[in-house]
Amino acid sequence: MDDLHTIEGENMAQEVINDTTSNLSEVRANIDNVDKQLLQLLAQRRGLAEQVIRIKSLEQSPLRDEKREANLLRARIADGRTLGLNPQLITSLFHEILADSNRAQQDVLQAELNGVKPSTRPTRVAFQGIDGSYSHLVGRSIFGNSTNASKSAAQVAATSEFVGFPSYKRVVEAVENGDCDCAILPIENTTSGAINDVYDLLLNSRVSIVGEEKFNIKHCLIGLEDVPVSHLQVIHCSQIGMTECSQFLSDIPTCSLQYAPDSAMAMKKLHESGNKLHAAIGSEEAAEMLGLKVLKRGIADHEENFTRYLVVAKTPIKVDSRVPSKVSVVMNTLNKAGALVDTLVVFKEAGINLTKLESRPIPGNSWEEMFYIDFNGNLDDQTVKVALGEITKLARFIKVLGCYPACDVTPTAVPESAGESCDESQGCGKKVHIEVTEKPAPKSSGKDKGYKLASREHKSSNTIINVGGVSIGDGNFLVIAGPCSVESREQIMACAKEARDNGARILRGGVFKPRTSPYSFQGLGYEGLDMLVEAGKAFGMPVITEVMTTEDVERVAEKADIIQIGARNMQNYSLLKAIGETRRPVMLKRGLSAPIEELLQATEYILAGGNQQVFLCERGIRTFETATRGTLDISAVPVLKAKTHLPVFIDPSHAAGVRELVPPLAMAAKAVGADGIIVEFHPEPEKALSDGPQALRFHEFEKMMVDLRKIER
Ligand code: PEP
Ligand code: MN
């Protein structure tokens, strides 16, 4: 992708900025003007990206150039800084722009490969339901958008026409008999799982999968007029809507439910009822289409509620080898022990990554299963051909459902020095490189010492924990930052902004505080947790908070992304067992007087309970030394790294006890090979309700973050 130089656009924007009018409507008109220019520039940029792929196509060069993308992102972040724009904003904006360019380029390659037949009539797109159903909305987003990869599957026409059918079966038949060019079918949802009827239809139909799309389903409560939820008597909803909003519905038990085949029908029924005490579950877009009112947003049990949709057409498509693609197959293995494993081994040995394995019963053949498999690959690729050939020998039945462009575009990697104010390649900042050995030969095995699952003998590769888009232990040095305690909404919001703007990736904040004295501030409890979660969401960061009692584990784990077990609870075995049963990642801090071996044994309680997402934290231990709050046992890092595969963090704040010592200890943590640090700061440390003396001031935190980037691991 090439840089965009639009001097004209720059001048126009400058004119608007220089305009110092004080009239509100005039300023707003100027804003509208800037937005229009932004859109024009985006369209112009996409046009250039398409030119780039045409040149690349002639030269047969790869679709993506990751190095160029990373350099571009780094340069834009630096340019943005000079204009006072936030690096995180630039990063997310350019992730979207680069993803859009990628999709536009994929479209060009796909159109070149499959040919585009000009058509005099609109593309007819079949979907289940009526206008306003989720399938219809997805169809509109795919076919109303010229950059969608699956569009080349259908004839490209000036417009698209959407045709609703009462059932999935009728949708598929419309494509099979040529009434429609393609169809949109939901296949799985992140909350309610597989859509079985669609899986069963794919097995017996003659259509091919030609595309996929993920859609964020945002269920709302829709009504005719503003009525308090407690007054409602009837809720119209689809089966899926009911499953995905079950918690919300259980809070209004007096309401009766009336089922509709899909969410748009539910809203239609609400409309027809004319009764303001009726409501429906559906999308905001559909409510707008039907002239209805949104009574409540975000009523789904899980905010992350995505449905994956397939685009199917009568004829299969080919996918350019440079476009990341998927293949879907359905198969039935031989009826013998290990038959499925044998099949999976073929994929493994071919180095093929499976993205989905779903089993479905075969009607009429009790206890036999059909396996639906999706994998990353291209049917024209020799490795895939050979693997599928091998699998044919192990299967009783196998059918390829299609090969299609994958809808996820891997985001451009954020350059390590992205948050920095100056470019190191230009000679700013001196790098120090320190070799860290991760695996000196262990003298004795962990098993003999009372820990097994935590040991390197059990698992030699490093554990990497993925949480909310952040990777812990992947080789990058990660900073968790925030106040000791959440004290108010304003305080945690200010801290979240500070953390994010300066490159911290996870937000910390205590809401249950282990205080030496019962008279000290004990934390804001669940109210504080809600503030922490809100701040994390507002600034796009996962959050970590401490849990002190077994009773709180489940409730905190519902909302916090990472659970912290504090130093005082390292050997609270019932708490560790409860944590072992949660699915949330855990940071276990070393006890005040605990040898490393005991830290590993405590870890074993969590691992043995089933939870493998644990990372450890050295936070200073009790010694005869009184110059610091604790003595930071810096050697614990290489010792732990040798003994365990789990990520190891340092907490310089609790070790130091005074803010002046925090930055040098943080530098030592990075240099010694820790996977990251957890550090405390506060907007006004003098007023902090806990640990004020060790809290960095914002400007000190900012300097520390810049200095940390100069140290190489
Ligand atoms: C904390 O991180 O807020 C804390 C109380 O730390 P520790 O358990 O290490 O004392
Ligand atoms: Mn603290």
XYZ file of C-alpha atoms and ligand atoms in Angstrom:
724
model
C 0.000 0.000 0.000
C 1.326 3.357 -0.918
C 1.497 6.610 0.930
C -1.103 9.119 0.120
C -0.050 12.613 -0.734
C -2.936 14.960 -1.166
C -1.620 18.442 -0.842
C -4.989 19.747 -1.885
C -6.723 17.903 0.967
C -4.162 19.140 3.505
C -4.674 22.728 2.424
C -8.413 22.436 2.651
C -8.233 21.013 6.176
C -5.854 23.773 7.191
C -8.274 26.409 5.971
C -10.999 24.974 8.161
C -8.759 24.851 11.235
C -7.705 28.455 10.708
C -11.291 29.598 10.565
C -11.895 31.146 13.952
C -15.633 31.660 13.717
C -17.496 31.475 17.037
C -20.916 30.642 15.671
C -21.914 27.085 16.720
C -23.774 26.146 13.570
C -20.935 27.455 11.441
C -18.393 25.443 13.409
C -20.582 22.370 13.012
C -20.830 23.008 9.288
C -17.032 23.143 9.227
C -16.889 19.820 11.059
C -19.235 18.305 8.469
C -16.921 19.645 5.825
C -13.852 18.059 7.406
C -15.726 14.738 7.707
C -16.647 14.842 4.035
C -13.020 15.454 3.156
C -11.987 12.544 5.365
C -14.402 10.286 3.492
C -13.148 11.488 0.140
C -9.574 10.881 1.204
C -10.453 7.394 2.431
C -12.061 6.580 -0.909
C -9.033 8.023 -2.708
C -6.742 5.931 -0.500
C -8.679 2.795 -1.308
C -8.383 3.567 -5.020
C -4.616 3.790 -4.613
C -4.564 0.483 -2.735
C -6.367 -1.097 -5.672
C -3.760 0.332 -8.044
C -1.046 -1.185 -5.869
C -2.575 -4.663 -6.058
C -2.883 -4.455 -9.851
C 0.855 -3.760 -10.051
C 1.581 -6.507 -7.515
C -0.644 -8.877 -9.459
C 1.410 -8.333 -12.637
C 4.612 -8.837 -10.655
C 3.150 -11.889 -8.865
C 4.260 -10.409 -5.522
C 2.521 -11.252 -2.235
C -0.706 -9.520 -1.258
C 0.577 -8.184 2.047
C 3.909 -6.707 2.995
C 3.907 -6.875 6.807
C 7.151 -4.976 7.144
C 5.878 -2.099 5.037
C 2.604 -2.064 7.013
C 4.451 -1.936 10.349
C 6.681 0.888 9.091
C 3.658 2.748 7.799
C 1.932 2.408 11.163
C 5.027 3.573 13.007
C 5.317 6.615 10.737
C 1.632 7.509 11.111
C 1.876 7.244 14.901
C 4.864 9.598 14.870
C 3.074 12.020 12.473
C -0.023 11.834 14.677
C 1.995 12.701 17.764
C 3.277 15.872 16.178
C -0.365 16.856 15.551
C -1.310 16.036 19.162
C -3.184 12.861 18.183
C -3.263 9.900 20.489
C -1.120 6.884 19.392
C -3.882 4.435 20.336
C -6.369 6.316 18.186
C -3.954 6.297 15.255
C -3.301 2.584 15.767
C -6.959 1.574 15.787
C -7.815 3.938 12.933
C -5.025 2.599 10.736
C -5.822 -1.005 11.658
C -9.258 -0.388 10.164
C -7.891 1.476 7.159
C -5.281 -1.187 6.422
C -7.859 -3.957 6.861
C -10.150 -2.150 4.426
C -7.299 -1.805 1.926
C -6.567 -5.484 2.318
C -10.150 -6.426 1.629
C -10.306 -4.096 -1.375
C -7.140 -5.704 -2.723
C -8.507 -9.194 -2.122
C -11.596 -8.209 -4.097
C -9.468 -7.153 -7.037
C -7.589 -10.467 -7.032
C -10.806 -12.456 -6.660
C -12.509 -10.570 -9.488
C -9.476 -11.160 -11.739
C -9.537 -14.874 -10.952
C -13.244 -15.586 -11.097
C -14.182 -13.047 -13.733
C -16.904 -10.487 -13.245
C -19.881 -10.823 -15.526
C -21.550 -7.489 -16.066
C -25.218 -7.911 -15.431
C -28.277 -5.959 -16.313
C -30.234 -7.147 -13.304
C -29.497 -6.766 -9.609
C -27.828 -9.546 -7.621
C -30.605 -11.429 -5.867
C -29.640 -12.324 -2.313
C -31.773 -14.822 -0.376
C -32.075 -14.733 3.406
C -34.296 -16.247 6.072
C -36.764 -13.865 7.673
C -38.194 -10.515 6.779
C -36.553 -7.150 6.201
C -34.739 -6.041 9.325
C -33.762 -9.577 10.446
C -30.094 -10.008 11.296
C -29.492 -12.019 8.099
C -30.917 -9.134 6.111
C -28.677 -6.632 7.910
C -25.636 -8.817 7.249
C -26.615 -9.148 3.598
C -26.851 -5.393 3.324
C -23.459 -4.951 4.916
C -21.859 -7.504 2.573
C -23.527 -6.594 -0.683
C -23.849 -2.924 -0.031
C -20.096 -2.798 0.422
C -17.939 -3.024 -2.667
C -14.936 -4.169 -0.654
C -16.353 -7.455 0.474
C -14.392 -10.495 -0.531
C -17.413 -12.681 -1.101
C -19.045 -10.279 -3.483
C -17.098 -11.522 -6.453
C -18.858 -14.831 -5.935
C -22.056 -13.384 -7.210
C -22.494 -11.408 -10.352
C -21.527 -7.862 -9.639
C -24.454 -5.651 -10.426
C -25.287 -2.049 -9.833
C -27.655 -2.927 -6.991
C -28.609 -5.891 -4.877
C -32.071 -7.167 -4.189
C -32.836 -8.992 -0.954
C -35.427 -11.726 -0.884
C -36.690 -13.056 2.461
C -37.876 -16.669 2.847
C -39.696 -18.317 5.749
C -37.098 -21.091 6.301
C -33.412 -21.877 5.732
C -34.509 -24.741 3.489
C -36.404 -22.382 1.179
C -33.390 -20.037 1.151
C -31.102 -22.804 -0.064
C -33.650 -24.031 -2.623
C -33.886 -20.506 -4.064
C -30.156 -20.644 -4.825
C -30.269 -24.231 -6.086
C -33.042 -23.503 -8.580
C -31.511 -20.203 -9.726
C -34.179 -17.878 -8.316
C -31.463 -16.177 -6.296
C -27.742 -15.713 -7.025
C -26.587 -16.338 -3.501
C -27.784 -16.640 0.085
C -26.794 -15.523 3.568
C -26.942 -18.273 6.202
C -26.049 -17.978 9.900
C -23.856 -20.914 10.927
C -22.708 -20.310 14.501
C -22.983 -17.844 17.350
C -20.431 -17.134 20.067
C -23.096 -17.452 22.792
C -25.657 -19.959 21.578
C -23.365 -22.136 19.433
C -23.993 -23.954 16.146
C -27.115 -23.374 14.066
C -27.896 -27.021 13.517
C -30.528 -26.641 10.803
C -28.022 -24.874 8.581
C -25.338 -27.516 9.152
C -27.812 -30.242 8.223
C -28.875 -28.369 5.087
C -25.297 -27.933 3.872
C -24.827 -31.691 3.914
C -27.686 -32.379 1.554
C -27.705 -29.304 -0.678
C -25.946 -28.562 -3.963
C -24.698 -25.112 -3.008
C -21.099 -24.075 -2.317
C -19.750 -21.809 0.387
C -18.217 -18.769 -1.320
C -17.729 -16.367 1.575
C -18.054 -15.738 5.286
C -18.707 -12.734 7.490
C -18.825 -12.107 11.238
C -21.506 -9.811 12.592
C -21.709 -8.296 16.064
C -25.237 -8.982 17.259
C -26.400 -6.226 19.610
C -29.756 -7.199 21.058
C -31.954 -4.349 22.310
C -35.320 -4.207 23.975
C -37.649 -2.524 21.506
C -41.030 -0.954 22.313
C -43.740 1.265 20.895
C -43.353 4.018 23.478
C -41.065 4.813 26.401
C -42.350 2.484 29.134
C -40.405 1.327 32.214
C -39.231 -2.266 31.751
C -41.010 -3.287 34.990
C -44.394 -2.347 33.440
C -44.033 -4.618 30.421
C -46.367 -7.608 30.112
C -45.342 -9.416 26.901
C -42.024 -9.791 25.095
C -41.911 -11.029 21.507
C -38.648 -12.769 20.689
C -36.988 -15.414 18.566
C -35.653 -18.626 20.095
C -32.087 -17.362 19.601
C -32.919 -13.942 21.094
C -34.358 -15.675 24.147
C -31.265 -17.883 24.643
C -28.852 -14.976 24.215
C -30.712 -12.628 26.583
C -31.676 -15.236 29.194
C -30.252 -13.286 32.167
C -32.124 -10.117 31.249
C -35.369 -12.074 30.786
C -34.996 -13.884 34.103
C -34.954 -10.474 35.818
C -38.494 -9.739 34.547
C -40.221 -13.049 35.375
C -43.742 -11.602 35.246
C -43.440 -10.885 31.539
C -44.747 -13.608 29.254
C -42.750 -14.565 26.159
C -44.230 -14.922 22.695
C -42.082 -16.650 20.135
C -41.467 -15.488 16.597
C -39.369 -17.229 13.918
C -36.815 -14.390 13.876
C -36.151 -11.039 15.531
C -37.671 -8.961 12.735
C -40.904 -10.983 12.955
C -40.891 -10.407 16.714
C -40.757 -6.668 16.066
C -43.449 -6.928 13.423
C -45.708 -8.673 15.951
C -44.993 -5.938 18.461
C -45.937 -3.369 15.849
C -49.166 -5.207 15.030
C -50.099 -5.546 18.712
C -50.260 -1.748 19.028
C -49.887 -2.367 22.764
C -47.385 -0.175 24.580
C -47.004 -2.846 27.285
C -45.544 -5.216 24.681
C -41.877 -5.193 23.697
C -39.584 -7.209 21.429
C -35.951 -8.295 21.303
C -34.176 -7.112 18.174
C -31.628 -4.814 16.642
C -31.537 -1.043 16.762
C -31.247 -0.882 12.949
C -34.430 -2.908 12.482
C -36.254 -0.815 15.095
C -35.339 2.253 13.084
C -36.561 0.634 9.853
C -39.911 -0.159 11.475
C -40.250 3.167 13.306
C -40.008 1.566 16.779
C -38.290 2.789 19.947
C -35.231 1.379 21.702
C -36.151 0.911 25.397
C -32.849 -0.639 26.496
C -29.543 -1.397 24.764
C -27.054 -4.153 25.568
C -29.485 -6.745 26.978
C -27.548 -9.799 25.754
C -25.895 -11.984 28.419
C -22.539 -11.396 26.771
C -21.474 -8.198 25.107
C -19.229 -10.160 22.762
C -22.042 -11.733 20.803
C -20.976 -12.535 17.269
C -22.660 -14.641 14.629
C -20.706 -16.082 11.727
C -22.604 -16.061 8.451
C -21.869 -18.013 5.284
C -22.467 -16.784 1.774
C -23.486 -19.676 -0.485
C -23.886 -19.772 -4.268
C -24.665 -22.381 -6.895
C -21.138 -22.649 -8.251
C -17.912 -22.827 -6.249
C -15.318 -20.087 -6.584
C -11.560 -20.175 -6.771
C -9.496 -18.193 -4.304
C -6.246 -16.484 -5.317
C -3.377 -18.195 -3.529
C -2.356 -14.831 -2.000
C -5.736 -14.297 -0.345
C -5.989 -15.929 3.120
C -8.694 -18.544 2.680
C -10.588 -21.314 4.370
C -11.922 -24.674 3.240
C -15.014 -26.333 4.727
C -15.606 -30.076 4.475
C -18.089 -32.488 5.971
C -17.083 -36.091 6.566
C -17.985 -39.331 8.218
C -15.074 -41.433 9.473
C -14.713 -45.214 9.464
C -16.462 -46.800 12.417
C -13.332 -47.865 14.294
C -11.363 -46.751 17.323
C -9.222 -43.690 16.687
C -10.666 -42.973 13.223
C -11.197 -39.280 13.975
C -7.739 -38.958 15.505
C -6.205 -40.539 12.390
C -7.928 -37.881 10.308
C -6.781 -35.067 12.565
C -3.213 -36.366 12.420
C -3.288 -35.947 8.628
C -4.091 -32.258 9.120
C -1.418 -31.916 11.774
C 1.268 -33.528 9.653
C 0.377 -31.336 6.695
C 0.708 -28.286 8.970
C -2.932 -27.336 8.344
C -4.659 -25.268 11.029
C -8.233 -26.316 11.870
C -10.483 -23.415 12.812
C -13.607 -25.456 13.539
C -14.647 -29.011 14.326
C -18.338 -29.608 14.858
C -20.134 -32.921 15.073
C -23.757 -33.560 14.129
C -25.805 -36.743 14.485
C -26.888 -38.463 11.272
C -30.686 -38.853 11.294
C -31.602 -42.528 10.962
C -28.102 -43.725 11.934
C -28.168 -43.619 15.723
C -24.879 -42.798 17.438
C -23.117 -42.003 14.207
C -21.749 -38.545 13.660
C -20.941 -36.290 10.728
C -17.934 -34.033 11.313
C -17.871 -30.529 9.896
C -14.333 -29.218 9.575
C -13.120 -25.737 8.607
C -9.423 -25.174 8.032
C -7.093 -22.438 6.798
C -5.990 -23.341 3.302
C -6.732 -23.257 -0.389
C -8.135 -26.156 -2.425
C -5.608 -25.414 -5.186
C -2.721 -25.763 -2.783
C -0.776 -29.003 -3.252
C -0.511 -29.663 0.512
C -4.275 -29.375 0.884
C -4.870 -31.627 -2.110
C -2.568 -34.316 -0.710
C -4.100 -34.066 2.792
C -7.650 -34.353 1.464
C -6.525 -37.322 -0.652
C -5.185 -39.038 2.489
C -8.388 -38.302 4.387
C -10.457 -39.855 1.623
C -8.784 -43.171 2.545
C -9.890 -42.787 6.171
C -13.450 -41.608 5.531
C -16.658 -43.278 4.565
C -17.929 -40.057 3.128
C -16.357 -36.683 2.444
C -17.772 -33.630 0.716
C -16.033 -30.308 0.125
C -18.480 -27.524 0.952
C -16.347 -24.738 -0.472
C -13.166 -22.692 -0.469
C -13.581 -18.993 0.274
C -11.718 -15.889 1.487
C -11.436 -15.819 5.303
C -13.212 -12.794 6.733
C -10.644 -11.982 9.426
C -7.748 -9.802 8.337
C -4.758 -10.197 10.677
C -4.107 -6.711 12.068
C -0.796 -5.035 11.338
C 1.636 -5.623 14.191
C 2.072 -2.592 16.432
C 5.766 -1.687 16.342
C 7.437 -2.016 19.779
C 8.595 1.601 19.756
C 5.251 2.893 18.532
C 4.456 4.854 21.646
C 7.816 6.555 21.663
C 8.209 10.217 21.011
C 11.366 9.796 18.955
C 12.532 7.249 16.428
C 15.455 5.169 17.686
C 16.694 4.461 14.189
C 17.363 8.207 14.039
C 19.766 7.882 16.931
C 17.467 8.831 19.805
C 18.094 6.894 22.990
C 20.818 4.379 23.624
C 19.890 0.716 23.636
C 21.367 -1.678 26.102
C 21.208 -5.317 25.210
C 21.345 -7.924 27.931
C 21.375 -11.643 27.142
C 18.912 -13.629 29.214
C 19.117 -17.378 29.378
C 15.733 -18.944 29.850
C 16.661 -22.533 30.324
C 19.666 -23.412 32.447
C 19.549 -27.179 33.026
C 17.232 -27.829 35.985
C 19.055 -29.463 38.886
C 16.063 -31.375 40.141
C 12.681 -31.991 38.650
C 9.644 -30.007 39.772
C 7.772 -33.248 40.337
C 10.044 -34.176 43.257
C 9.463 -30.721 44.713
C 5.684 -30.901 44.845
C 4.846 -29.163 41.592
C 4.478 -30.825 38.240
C 2.114 -28.951 35.936
C 4.003 -25.706 36.535
C 7.364 -27.231 35.649
C 9.365 -26.969 32.447
C 9.668 -30.751 32.424
C 5.904 -30.948 32.035
C 5.793 -28.249 29.343
C 8.954 -26.947 27.755
C 7.437 -24.167 25.632
C 6.509 -20.846 27.246
C 2.868 -20.392 28.188
C 1.305 -17.425 26.415
C -1.904 -16.032 27.877
C -4.264 -14.194 25.553
C -6.709 -11.845 27.184
C -8.860 -9.267 25.427
C -6.471 -8.945 22.494
C -3.364 -8.719 24.706
C -0.730 -11.484 24.902
C 1.087 -12.087 28.168
C 4.394 -13.945 27.916
C 4.800 -13.766 24.129
C 8.293 -12.260 24.345
C 7.129 -8.634 24.451
C 7.547 -6.681 27.690
C 4.079 -5.790 28.947
C 3.090 -3.075 31.386
C 0.077 -3.372 33.670
C -0.617 -0.011 35.283
C -3.208 1.759 37.386
C -3.945 2.947 40.882
C -3.521 0.814 43.994
C -7.266 1.212 44.657
C -10.196 2.305 42.566
C -11.375 5.425 44.443
C -13.903 7.071 42.147
C -15.154 6.930 38.589
C -13.193 10.092 37.658
C -9.997 8.738 39.220
C -10.084 5.384 37.414
C -11.070 7.010 34.109
C -8.119 9.420 34.369
C -5.819 6.487 35.221
C -7.130 4.379 32.332
C -6.468 7.215 29.889
C -2.985 7.747 31.307
C -2.197 4.023 31.080
C -3.456 3.679 27.538
C -1.895 6.884 26.213
C 1.514 5.784 27.389
C 1.566 2.224 26.161
C 0.376 0.174 29.169
C -1.796 -2.680 27.896
C -3.719 -3.768 31.008
C -5.419 -1.618 33.664
C -5.026 -2.483 37.349
C -7.189 -1.290 40.237
C -7.910 -2.846 43.637
C -11.517 -2.979 44.816
C -11.051 -5.455 47.689
C -7.968 -4.256 49.543
C -5.873 -6.425 51.872
C -4.968 -3.768 54.484
C -2.701 -4.395 57.430
C -5.078 -2.396 59.632
C -8.850 -2.974 59.659
C -9.304 0.800 60.020
C -7.659 1.579 56.675
C -9.657 2.016 53.436
C -10.908 -1.432 52.428
C -11.825 -0.734 48.792
C -15.067 0.111 46.964
C -16.057 -3.539 46.408
C -18.403 -4.374 43.539
C -19.244 -0.737 42.905
C -15.526 -0.155 42.303
C -15.364 -3.233 40.085
C -18.041 -1.769 37.812
C -16.056 1.475 37.577
C -12.875 -0.440 36.742
C -14.603 -2.497 34.051
C -16.209 0.630 32.589
C -12.835 2.388 32.447
C -11.181 -0.646 30.848
C -13.893 -0.794 28.185
C -13.779 2.958 27.571
C -10.050 2.830 26.869
C -9.868 -0.620 25.282
C -7.870 -2.389 27.982
C -8.465 -5.646 29.865
C -8.574 -5.159 33.643
C -7.010 -6.959 36.606
C -8.223 -6.841 40.201
C -7.550 -8.723 43.420
C -9.924 -11.261 44.965
C -9.509 -12.091 48.652
C -12.302 -14.536 49.456
C -13.581 -17.733 47.883
C -17.145 -16.336 47.884
C -16.146 -13.423 45.640
C -14.292 -15.462 43.014
C -17.188 -16.293 40.727
C -18.809 -12.876 40.896
C -15.574 -11.006 40.218
C -14.611 -13.462 37.456
C -17.828 -12.598 35.637
C -16.559 -9.068 35.021
C -12.796 -8.785 35.541
C -10.540 -10.052 32.745
C -7.728 -11.158 35.067
C -7.881 -12.129 38.739
C -5.072 -11.180 41.081
C -4.186 -13.235 44.124
C -2.254 -10.985 46.467
C 0.892 -11.761 48.410
C -1.041 -12.301 51.657
C -3.212 -14.947 50.045
C -0.530 -16.912 48.210
C -1.072 -19.814 50.557
C -4.841 -19.461 51.008
C -5.450 -22.921 49.606
C -9.238 -22.809 49.442
C -8.975 -19.541 47.483
C -6.392 -21.093 45.139
C -8.677 -24.096 44.576
C -11.614 -21.817 43.752
C -9.410 -19.868 41.332
C -8.403 -23.165 39.716
C -12.018 -23.625 38.689
C -12.462 -20.260 36.966
C -11.695 -19.724 33.303
C -10.137 -16.290 33.880
C -6.353 -15.807 33.747
C -4.744 -15.330 37.153
C -1.757 -13.389 38.441
C -0.395 -15.057 41.564
C 1.846 -12.849 43.681
C 4.680 -14.251 45.723
C 4.011 -14.314 49.460
C 5.871 -11.888 51.705
C 8.021 -14.658 53.175
C 7.590 -17.433 50.629
C 10.525 -19.241 49.018
C 10.254 -19.645 45.222
C 9.518 -23.331 45.634
C 6.432 -22.557 47.729
C 5.259 -20.056 45.109
C 5.430 -22.845 42.533
C 3.609 -25.261 44.817
C 0.875 -22.673 45.369
C 0.652 -22.256 41.580
C 0.161 -25.995 41.303
C -3.120 -25.722 43.235
C -4.530 -23.472 40.496
C -3.186 -25.568 37.619
C -4.361 -28.823 39.189
C -7.847 -27.300 39.468
C -7.922 -26.966 35.687
C -6.991 -23.322 35.104
C -3.769 -23.251 33.065
C -3.703 -19.476 32.523
C -1.491 -18.433 35.392
C 1.345 -15.923 35.577
C 3.522 -15.174 38.548
C 4.623 -11.945 40.161
C 7.645 -11.174 42.315
C 6.731 -8.162 44.503
C 9.490 -7.918 47.087
C 10.056 -10.181 50.069
C 10.680 -9.645 53.809
C 14.347 -9.497 54.712
C 16.339 -7.725 57.422
C 16.634 -4.742 55.048
C 14.444 -1.795 55.977
C 15.528 0.765 53.359
C 12.749 -0.424 51.067
C 9.238 -1.755 51.771
C 10.273 -5.196 50.496
C 13.510 -6.515 49.017
C 12.988 -7.032 45.314
C 14.296 -10.529 44.613
C 15.409 -9.798 41.077
C 17.045 -13.214 40.740
C 13.615 -14.802 41.190
C 13.000 -13.978 37.517
C 15.732 -16.110 35.921
C 15.230 -18.795 38.588
C 11.489 -18.997 37.855
C 12.046 -18.794 34.101
C 14.227 -21.873 34.327
C 11.814 -23.823 36.501
C 8.458 -22.912 34.960
C 6.888 -22.247 31.586
C 4.566 -19.607 33.074
C 5.111 -15.866 32.470
C 6.907 -13.995 35.265
C 6.174 -10.386 36.248
C 7.718 -7.914 38.660
C 5.854 -5.439 40.859
C 8.379 -2.645 41.477
C 5.813 -0.530 43.385
C 5.169 -2.815 46.366
C 8.816 -3.823 46.467
C 10.037 -0.222 46.613
C 7.384 1.412 48.760
C 8.607 4.836 47.617
C 8.008 6.238 44.149
C 11.597 7.345 43.446
C 12.763 3.723 43.447
C 10.021 2.406 41.177
C 11.509 3.400 37.756
C 14.985 1.901 38.379
C 13.435 -1.364 39.600
C 11.164 -1.401 36.523
C 14.260 -1.046 34.294
C 15.895 -3.932 36.142
C 12.764 -6.035 35.604
C 12.918 -5.596 31.849
C 16.659 -6.135 31.695
C 16.539 -9.328 33.750
C 13.996 -10.867 31.379
C 10.666 -10.460 33.173
C 7.620 -10.709 30.922
C 6.301 -7.451 32.303
C 5.625 -5.275 35.316
C 2.585 -4.247 37.319
C 2.973 -0.700 38.503
C 0.950 1.797 40.558
C 0.317 5.457 39.765
C -2.190 8.054 40.906
C -3.413 11.440 39.598
C -2.754 12.961 43.055
C -0.653 10.574 45.161
C -0.934 12.843 48.238
C -4.671 12.187 48.286
C -4.491 8.448 47.523
C -6.548 6.262 49.867
C -3.910 3.508 49.773
C -0.200 3.230 48.933
C 0.176 6.943 48.057
C 3.958 7.119 48.795
C 4.771 4.490 46.170
C 2.380 5.803 43.493
C 4.121 7.443 40.546
C 2.863 10.827 39.442
C 1.603 10.805 35.872
C 4.645 12.635 34.474
C 6.955 10.185 36.265
C 5.054 7.253 34.787
C 5.314 8.816 31.330
C 9.082 9.200 31.658
C 9.454 5.653 32.958
C 7.541 4.290 29.947
C 9.827 6.164 27.535
C 12.951 5.000 29.395
C 11.750 1.390 29.445
C 11.663 1.322 25.656
C 15.378 2.022 25.566
C 16.114 -1.253 27.319
C 16.217 -4.350 25.171
C 15.382 -7.752 26.560
C -1.696 -4.893 45.211
O -1.140 -5.225 44.169
O -2.556 -4.033 45.271
C -1.268 -5.550 46.475
C -1.997 -5.459 47.556
O -0.112 -6.168 46.328
P 0.559 -7.304 47.292
O -0.445 -8.395 47.373
O 1.773 -7.668 46.515
O 0.850 -6.644 48.587
Mn -0.943 -1.207 46.485
